[in-house]
mmCIF file of C-alpha atoms in Angstrom:
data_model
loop_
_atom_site.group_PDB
_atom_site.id
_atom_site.type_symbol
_atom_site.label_atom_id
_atom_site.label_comp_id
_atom_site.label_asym_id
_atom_site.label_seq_id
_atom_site.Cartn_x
_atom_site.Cartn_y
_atom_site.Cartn_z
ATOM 1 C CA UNK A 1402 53.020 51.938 -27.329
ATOM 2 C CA UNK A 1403 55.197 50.178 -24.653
ATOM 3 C CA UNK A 1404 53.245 48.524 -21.890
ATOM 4 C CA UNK A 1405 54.229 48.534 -17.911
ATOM 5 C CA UNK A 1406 53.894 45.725 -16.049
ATOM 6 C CA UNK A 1407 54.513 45.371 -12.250
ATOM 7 C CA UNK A 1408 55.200 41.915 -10.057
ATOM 8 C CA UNK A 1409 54.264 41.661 -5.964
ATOM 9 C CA UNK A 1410 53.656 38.962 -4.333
ATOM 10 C CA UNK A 1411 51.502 37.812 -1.365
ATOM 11 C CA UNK A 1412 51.881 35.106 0.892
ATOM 12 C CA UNK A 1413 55.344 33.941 1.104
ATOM 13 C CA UNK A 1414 55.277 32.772 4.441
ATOM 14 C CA UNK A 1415 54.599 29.829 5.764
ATOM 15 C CA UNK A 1416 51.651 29.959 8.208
ATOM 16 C CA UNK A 1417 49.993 31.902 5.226
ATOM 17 C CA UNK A 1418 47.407 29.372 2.897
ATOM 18 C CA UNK A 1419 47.871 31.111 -0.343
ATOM 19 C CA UNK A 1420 51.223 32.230 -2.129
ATOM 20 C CA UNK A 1421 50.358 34.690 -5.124
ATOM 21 C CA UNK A 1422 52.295 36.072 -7.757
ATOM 22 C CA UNK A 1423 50.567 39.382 -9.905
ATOM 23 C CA UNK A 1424 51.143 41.118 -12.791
ATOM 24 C CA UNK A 1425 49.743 44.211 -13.668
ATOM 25 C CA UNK A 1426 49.811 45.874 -16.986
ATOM 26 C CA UNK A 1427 49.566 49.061 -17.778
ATOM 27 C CA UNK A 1428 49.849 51.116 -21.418
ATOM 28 C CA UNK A 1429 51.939 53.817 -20.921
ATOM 29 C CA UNK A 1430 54.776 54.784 -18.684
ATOM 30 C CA UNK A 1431 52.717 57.017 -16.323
ATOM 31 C CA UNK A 1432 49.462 55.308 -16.445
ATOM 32 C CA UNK A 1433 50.648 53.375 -12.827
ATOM 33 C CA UNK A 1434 51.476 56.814 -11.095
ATOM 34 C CA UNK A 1435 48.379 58.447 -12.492
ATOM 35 C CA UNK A 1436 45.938 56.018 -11.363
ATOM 36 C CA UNK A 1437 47.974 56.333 -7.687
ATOM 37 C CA UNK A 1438 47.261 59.599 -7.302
ATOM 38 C CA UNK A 1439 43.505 59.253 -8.024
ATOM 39 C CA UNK A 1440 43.533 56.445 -5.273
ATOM 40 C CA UNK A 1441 45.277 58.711 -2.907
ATOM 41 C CA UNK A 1442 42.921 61.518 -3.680
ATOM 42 C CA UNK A 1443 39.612 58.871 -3.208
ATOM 43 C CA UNK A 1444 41.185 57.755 -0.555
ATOM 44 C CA UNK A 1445 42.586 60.614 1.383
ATOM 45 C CA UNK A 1446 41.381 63.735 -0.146
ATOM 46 C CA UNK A 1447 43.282 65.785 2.543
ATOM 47 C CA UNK A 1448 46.543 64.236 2.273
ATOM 48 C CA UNK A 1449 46.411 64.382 -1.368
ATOM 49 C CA UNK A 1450 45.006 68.379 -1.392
ATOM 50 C CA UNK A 1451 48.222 69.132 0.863
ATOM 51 C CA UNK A 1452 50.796 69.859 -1.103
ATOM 52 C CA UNK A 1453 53.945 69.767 1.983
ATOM 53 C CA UNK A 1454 55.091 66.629 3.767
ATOM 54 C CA UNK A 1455 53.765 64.391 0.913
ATOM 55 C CA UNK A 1456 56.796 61.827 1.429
ATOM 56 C CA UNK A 1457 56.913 61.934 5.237
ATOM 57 C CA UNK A 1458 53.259 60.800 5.992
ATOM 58 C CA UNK A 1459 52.426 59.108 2.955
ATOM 59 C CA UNK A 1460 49.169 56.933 4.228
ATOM 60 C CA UNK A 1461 48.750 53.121 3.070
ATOM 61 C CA UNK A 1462 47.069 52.113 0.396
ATOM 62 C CA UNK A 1463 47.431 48.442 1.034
ATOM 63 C CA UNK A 1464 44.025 47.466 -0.226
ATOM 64 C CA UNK A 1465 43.192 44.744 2.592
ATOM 65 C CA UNK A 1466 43.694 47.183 5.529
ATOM 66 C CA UNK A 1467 40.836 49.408 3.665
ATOM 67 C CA UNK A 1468 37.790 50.215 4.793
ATOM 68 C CA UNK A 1469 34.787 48.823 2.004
ATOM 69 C CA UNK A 1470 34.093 52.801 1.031
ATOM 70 C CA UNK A 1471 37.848 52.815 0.445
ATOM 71 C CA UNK A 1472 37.735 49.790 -1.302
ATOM 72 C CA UNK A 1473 34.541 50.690 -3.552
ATOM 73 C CA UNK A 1474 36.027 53.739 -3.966
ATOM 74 C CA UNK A 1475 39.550 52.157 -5.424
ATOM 75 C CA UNK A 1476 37.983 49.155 -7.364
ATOM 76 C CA UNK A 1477 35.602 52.051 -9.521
ATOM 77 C CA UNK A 1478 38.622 54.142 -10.054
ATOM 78 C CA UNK A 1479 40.308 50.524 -11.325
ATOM 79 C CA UNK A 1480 38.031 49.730 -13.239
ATOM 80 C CA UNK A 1481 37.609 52.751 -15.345
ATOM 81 C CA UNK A 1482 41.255 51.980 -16.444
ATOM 82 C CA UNK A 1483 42.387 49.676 -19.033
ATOM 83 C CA UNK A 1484 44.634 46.897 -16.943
ATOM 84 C CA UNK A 1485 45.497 43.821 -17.500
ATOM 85 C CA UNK A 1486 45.728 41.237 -14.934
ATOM 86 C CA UNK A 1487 47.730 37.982 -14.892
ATOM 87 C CA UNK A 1488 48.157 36.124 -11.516
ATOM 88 C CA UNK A 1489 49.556 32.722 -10.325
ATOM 89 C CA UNK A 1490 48.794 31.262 -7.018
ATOM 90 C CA UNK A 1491 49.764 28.094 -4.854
ATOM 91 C CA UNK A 1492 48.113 26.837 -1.804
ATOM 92 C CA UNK A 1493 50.687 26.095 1.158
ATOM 93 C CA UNK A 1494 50.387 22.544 2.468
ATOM 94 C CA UNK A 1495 50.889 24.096 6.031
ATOM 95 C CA UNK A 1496 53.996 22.163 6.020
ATOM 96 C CA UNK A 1497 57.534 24.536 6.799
ATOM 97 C CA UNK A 1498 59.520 25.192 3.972
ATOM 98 C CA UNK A 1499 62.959 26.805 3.833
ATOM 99 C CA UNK A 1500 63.920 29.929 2.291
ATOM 100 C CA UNK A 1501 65.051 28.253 -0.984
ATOM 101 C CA UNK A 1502 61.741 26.383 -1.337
ATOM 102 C CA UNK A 1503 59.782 29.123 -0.921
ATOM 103 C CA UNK A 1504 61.805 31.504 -3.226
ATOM 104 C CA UNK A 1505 61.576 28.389 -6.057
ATOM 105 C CA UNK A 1506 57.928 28.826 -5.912
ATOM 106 C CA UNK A 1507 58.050 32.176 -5.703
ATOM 107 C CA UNK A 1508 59.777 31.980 -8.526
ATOM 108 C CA UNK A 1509 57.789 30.157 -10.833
ATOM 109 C CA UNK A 1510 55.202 31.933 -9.672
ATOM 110 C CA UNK A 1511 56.670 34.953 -11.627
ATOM 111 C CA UNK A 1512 57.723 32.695 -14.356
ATOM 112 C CA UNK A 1513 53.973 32.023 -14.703
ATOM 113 C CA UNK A 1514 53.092 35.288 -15.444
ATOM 114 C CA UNK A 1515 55.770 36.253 -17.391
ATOM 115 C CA UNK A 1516 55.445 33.462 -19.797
ATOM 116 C CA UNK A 1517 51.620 34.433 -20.448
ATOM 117 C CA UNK A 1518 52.155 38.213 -20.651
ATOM 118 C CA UNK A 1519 54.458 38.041 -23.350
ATOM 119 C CA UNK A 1520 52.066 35.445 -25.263
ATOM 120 C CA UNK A 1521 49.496 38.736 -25.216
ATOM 121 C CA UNK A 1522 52.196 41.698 -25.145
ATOM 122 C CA UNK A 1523 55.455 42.359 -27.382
ATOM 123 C CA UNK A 1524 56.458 45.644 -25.920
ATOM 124 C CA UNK A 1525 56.586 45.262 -21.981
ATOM 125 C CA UNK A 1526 58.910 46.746 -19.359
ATOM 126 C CA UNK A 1527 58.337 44.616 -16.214
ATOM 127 C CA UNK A 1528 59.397 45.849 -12.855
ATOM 128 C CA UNK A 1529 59.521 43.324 -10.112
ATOM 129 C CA UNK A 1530 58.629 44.324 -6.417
ATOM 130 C CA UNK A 1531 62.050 43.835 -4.463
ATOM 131 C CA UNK A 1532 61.791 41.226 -1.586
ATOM 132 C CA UNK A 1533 64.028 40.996 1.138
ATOM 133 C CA UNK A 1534 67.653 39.583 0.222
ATOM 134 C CA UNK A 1535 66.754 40.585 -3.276
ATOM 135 C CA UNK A 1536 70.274 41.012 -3.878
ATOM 136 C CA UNK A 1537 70.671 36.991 -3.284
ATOM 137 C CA UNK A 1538 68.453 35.947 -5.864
ATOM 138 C CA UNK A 1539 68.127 38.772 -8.392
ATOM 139 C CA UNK A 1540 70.775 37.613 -11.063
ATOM 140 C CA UNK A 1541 69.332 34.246 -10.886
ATOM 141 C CA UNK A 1542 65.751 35.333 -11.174
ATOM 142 C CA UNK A 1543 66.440 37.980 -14.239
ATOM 143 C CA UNK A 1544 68.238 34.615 -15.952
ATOM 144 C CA UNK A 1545 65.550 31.999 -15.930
ATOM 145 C CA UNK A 1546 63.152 35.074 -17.561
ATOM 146 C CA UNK A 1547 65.519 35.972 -19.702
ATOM 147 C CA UNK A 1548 65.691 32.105 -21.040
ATOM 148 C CA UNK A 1549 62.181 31.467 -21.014
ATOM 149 C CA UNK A 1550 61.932 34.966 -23.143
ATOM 150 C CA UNK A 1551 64.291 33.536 -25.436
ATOM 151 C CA UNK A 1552 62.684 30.277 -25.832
ATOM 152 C CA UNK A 1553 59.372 31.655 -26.510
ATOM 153 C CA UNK A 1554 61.332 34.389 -29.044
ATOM 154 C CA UNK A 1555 62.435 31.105 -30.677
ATOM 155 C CA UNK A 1556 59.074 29.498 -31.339
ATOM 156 C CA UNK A 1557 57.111 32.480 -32.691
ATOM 157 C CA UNK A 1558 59.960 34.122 -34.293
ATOM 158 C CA UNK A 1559 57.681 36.696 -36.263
ATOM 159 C CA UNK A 1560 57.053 38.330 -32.739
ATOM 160 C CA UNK A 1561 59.478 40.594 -31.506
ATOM 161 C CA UNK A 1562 59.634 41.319 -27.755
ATOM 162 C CA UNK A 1563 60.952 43.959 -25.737
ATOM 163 C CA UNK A 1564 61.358 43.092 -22.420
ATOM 164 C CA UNK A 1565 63.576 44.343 -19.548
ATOM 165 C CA UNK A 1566 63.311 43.830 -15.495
ATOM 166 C CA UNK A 1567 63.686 47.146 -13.380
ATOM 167 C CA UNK A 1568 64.588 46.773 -9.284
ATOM 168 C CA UNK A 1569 64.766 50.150 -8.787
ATOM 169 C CA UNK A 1570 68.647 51.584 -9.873
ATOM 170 C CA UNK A 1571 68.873 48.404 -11.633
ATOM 171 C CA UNK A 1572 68.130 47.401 -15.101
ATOM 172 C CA UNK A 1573 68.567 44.399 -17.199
ATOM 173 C CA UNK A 1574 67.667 44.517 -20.882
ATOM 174 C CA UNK A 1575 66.559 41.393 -23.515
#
């Protein structure tokens, strides 16, 4: 069965002390939009038992603005699901960085996780959450996983791997 994985990122700013890359898997390509709507419904029984205006006032579900019921609530739901976790982190120096620094580290970040996800998984879709300026550093991003794919292709050659990066519309295959 193909798995789903999913990239975000924390931190990315400067007067913040941790940058952190995540990727979640999941088995199966609703698995992610299941376990969403069992959060929502923990979460916000009402908003979830009304059918109308879903989209309009769709409540947050960012997991540090929660209350700890919330939380409780979300981390059971979690963990009666099978996901894996692989994250990468860097602490900021407190010193400023430019854009391009910070999107370098952001970027090996991601090429952390990739590269141990596909030493676990040979059948992965990956989306990656789109930043800001995506559009500036997407082709560039998608080509330094795509080569680090292929080199690890090229050492264990008796693995196959099926990988491709969705932002949204946009799709690039290996």
């Amino acid at each position: 069965m193909t798995n789903y994985g999913y990239i975000d990122e924390s931190g990315t700013k400067d007067d913040q002390e941790v940058m952190t890359v995540a990727l979640i898997i999941l088995e199966g390509r609703f698995r992610a939009n299941n376990i969403h709507k069992q959060v929502l419904a923990s979460v916000y029984p009402k908003h979830a038992a009304n059918k109308h205006d879903k989209e309009q006032n769709r409540p947050s579900l960012h997991y540090a603005h929660m209350k700890k019921e919330h939380m409780r609530s979300c981390g059971k739901i979690l963990a009666k699901n099978n996901i894996d976790c692989f994250a990468s982190c860097i602490y900021h120096d407190g010193s400023e960085k430019s854009h391009a620094d910070r999107h370098r580290i952001y970027s090996k970040l991601v090429a952390n996780c990739v590269f141990q996800a596909i030493e676990v998984f040979d059948d992965l879709i990956i989306s990656i959450a789109q930043q800001g300026n995506w559009q500036t550093y997407r082709v560039d991003l998608v080509n330094s996983l795509q080569l680090l794919i292929s080199n690890v292709s090229q050492r264990g050659a008796y693995k196959k791997r099926n990988l491709s990066f969705n932002q949204r519309q946009n799709q690039v295959s290996n």
